[in-house]
mmCIF file of C-alpha atoms in Angstrom:
data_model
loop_
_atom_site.group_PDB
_atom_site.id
_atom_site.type_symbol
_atom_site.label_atom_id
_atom_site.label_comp_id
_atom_site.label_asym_id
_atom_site.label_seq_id
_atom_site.Cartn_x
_atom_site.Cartn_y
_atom_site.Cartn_z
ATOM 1 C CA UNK Q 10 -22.574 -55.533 -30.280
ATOM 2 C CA UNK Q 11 -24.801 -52.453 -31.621
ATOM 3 C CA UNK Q 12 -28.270 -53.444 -32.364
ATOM 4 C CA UNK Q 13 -30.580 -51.833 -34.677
ATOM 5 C CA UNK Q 14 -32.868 -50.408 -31.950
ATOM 6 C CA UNK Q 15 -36.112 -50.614 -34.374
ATOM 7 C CA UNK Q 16 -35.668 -54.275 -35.636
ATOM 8 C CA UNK Q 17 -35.135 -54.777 -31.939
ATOM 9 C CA UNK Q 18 -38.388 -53.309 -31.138
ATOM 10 C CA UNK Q 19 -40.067 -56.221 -33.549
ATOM 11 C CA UNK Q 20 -38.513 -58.937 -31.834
ATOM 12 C CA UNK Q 21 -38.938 -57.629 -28.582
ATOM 13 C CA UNK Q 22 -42.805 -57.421 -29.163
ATOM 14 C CA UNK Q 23 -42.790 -60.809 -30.790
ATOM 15 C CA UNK Q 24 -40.820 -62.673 -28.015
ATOM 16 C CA UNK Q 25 -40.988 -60.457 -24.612
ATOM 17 C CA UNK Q 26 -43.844 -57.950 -24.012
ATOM 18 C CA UNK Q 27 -46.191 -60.971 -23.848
ATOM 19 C CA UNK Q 28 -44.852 -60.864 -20.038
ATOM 20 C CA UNK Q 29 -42.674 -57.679 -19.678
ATOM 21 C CA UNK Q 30 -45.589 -55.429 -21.878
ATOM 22 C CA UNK Q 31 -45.339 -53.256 -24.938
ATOM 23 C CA UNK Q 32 -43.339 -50.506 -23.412
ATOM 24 C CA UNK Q 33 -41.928 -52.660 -20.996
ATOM 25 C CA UNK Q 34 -43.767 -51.970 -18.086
ATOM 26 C CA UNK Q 35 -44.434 -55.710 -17.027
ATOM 27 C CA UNK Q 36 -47.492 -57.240 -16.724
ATOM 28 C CA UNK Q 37 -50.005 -57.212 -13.484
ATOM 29 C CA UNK Q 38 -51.339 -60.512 -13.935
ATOM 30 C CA UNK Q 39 -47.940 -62.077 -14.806
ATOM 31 C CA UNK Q 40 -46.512 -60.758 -12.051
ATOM 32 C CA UNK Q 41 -49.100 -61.861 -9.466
ATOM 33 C CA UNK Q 42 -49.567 -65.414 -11.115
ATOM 34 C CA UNK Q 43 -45.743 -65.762 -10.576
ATOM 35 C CA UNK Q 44 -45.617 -64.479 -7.483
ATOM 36 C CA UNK Q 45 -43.136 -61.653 -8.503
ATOM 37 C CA UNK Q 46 -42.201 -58.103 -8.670
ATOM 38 C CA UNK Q 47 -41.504 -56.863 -12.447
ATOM 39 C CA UNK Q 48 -39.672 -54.412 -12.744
ATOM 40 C CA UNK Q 49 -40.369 -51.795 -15.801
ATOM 41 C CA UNK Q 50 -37.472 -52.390 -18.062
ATOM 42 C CA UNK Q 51 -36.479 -48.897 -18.268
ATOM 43 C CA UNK Q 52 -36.048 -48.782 -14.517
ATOM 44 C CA UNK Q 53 -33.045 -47.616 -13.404
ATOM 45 C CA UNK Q 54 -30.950 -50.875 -11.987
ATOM 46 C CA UNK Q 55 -32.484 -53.125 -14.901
ATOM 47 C CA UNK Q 56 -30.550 -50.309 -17.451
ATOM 48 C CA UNK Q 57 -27.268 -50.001 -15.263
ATOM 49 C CA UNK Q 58 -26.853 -54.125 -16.666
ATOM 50 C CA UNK Q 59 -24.433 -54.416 -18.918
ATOM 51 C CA UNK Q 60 -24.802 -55.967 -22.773
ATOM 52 C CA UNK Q 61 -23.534 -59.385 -21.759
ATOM 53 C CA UNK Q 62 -25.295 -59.779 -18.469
ATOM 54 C CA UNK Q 63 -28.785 -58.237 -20.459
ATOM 55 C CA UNK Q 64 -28.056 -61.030 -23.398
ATOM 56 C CA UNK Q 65 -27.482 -63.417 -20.611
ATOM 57 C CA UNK Q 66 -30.868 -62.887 -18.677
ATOM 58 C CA UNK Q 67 -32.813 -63.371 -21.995
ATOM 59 C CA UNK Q 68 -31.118 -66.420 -22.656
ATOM 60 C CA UNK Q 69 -30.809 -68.102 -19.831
ATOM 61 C CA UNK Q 70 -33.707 -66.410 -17.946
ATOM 62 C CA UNK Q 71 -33.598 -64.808 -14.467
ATOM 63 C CA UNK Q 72 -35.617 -66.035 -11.421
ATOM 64 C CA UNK Q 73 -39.101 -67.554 -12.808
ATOM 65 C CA UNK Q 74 -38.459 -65.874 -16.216
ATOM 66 C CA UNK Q 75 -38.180 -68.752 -19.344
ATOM 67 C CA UNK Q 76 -34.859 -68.183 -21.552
ATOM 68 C CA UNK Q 77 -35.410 -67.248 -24.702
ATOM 69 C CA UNK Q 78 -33.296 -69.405 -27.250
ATOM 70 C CA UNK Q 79 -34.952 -68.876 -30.117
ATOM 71 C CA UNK Q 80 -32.718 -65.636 -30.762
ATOM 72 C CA UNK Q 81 -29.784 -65.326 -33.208
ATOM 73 C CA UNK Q 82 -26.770 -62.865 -32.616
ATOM 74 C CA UNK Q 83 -28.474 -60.374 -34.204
ATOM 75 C CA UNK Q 84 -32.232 -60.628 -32.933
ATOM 76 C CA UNK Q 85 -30.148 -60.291 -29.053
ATOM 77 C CA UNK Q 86 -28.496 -57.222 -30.355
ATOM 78 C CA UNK Q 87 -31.176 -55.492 -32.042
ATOM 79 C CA UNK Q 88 -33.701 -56.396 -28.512
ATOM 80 C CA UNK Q 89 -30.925 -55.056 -26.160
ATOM 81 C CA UNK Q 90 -30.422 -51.456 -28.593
ATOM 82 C CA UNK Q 91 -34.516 -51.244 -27.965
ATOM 83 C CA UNK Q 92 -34.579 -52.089 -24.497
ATOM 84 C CA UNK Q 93 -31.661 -49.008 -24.212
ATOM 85 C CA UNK Q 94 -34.772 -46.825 -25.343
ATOM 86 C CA UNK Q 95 -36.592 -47.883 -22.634
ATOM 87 C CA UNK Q 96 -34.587 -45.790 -20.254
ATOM 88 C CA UNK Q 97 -36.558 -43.420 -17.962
ATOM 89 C CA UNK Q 98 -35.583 -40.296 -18.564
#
């Protein structure tokens, strides 16, 4: 399940920071159109998710948030080594 953290940073701004934002902060106006709190993905309760539940959110979406199912095995992998960059230090 280790993702290339770099291709995963292409896919992730081709398919996710339309809503969640280019460093994953979330979007203002997304948030308030859909009536809900994003949290920045670097936070520290989005981070303490594990690979499968992270891989299941995209796909299946959480809350008001569309799945993704355009992504292959790979794209999933390579989004979720990026989104481990994320982390607040």
């Amino acid at each position: 399940q280790q993702g290339d953290a770099a291709a995963g940073k292409a896919v992730y701004t081709k398919s996710c920071a339309t809503c969640h934002g280019a460093a994953g902060e979330g979007k203002d106006a997304i948030a308030k159109a859909l009536k809900v709190e994003m949290r920045h993905l670097g936070a520290t309760e989005v981070q303490a998710k594990g690979g499968d539940e992270l891989r299941k959110n995209v796909v299946e979406g959480v809350g008001k948030m569309k799945p993704v199912k355009s992504l292959s095995e790979k794209d999933l992998n390579d989004t979720i080594a990026y989104l481990r960059t994320l982390a607040r230090k």
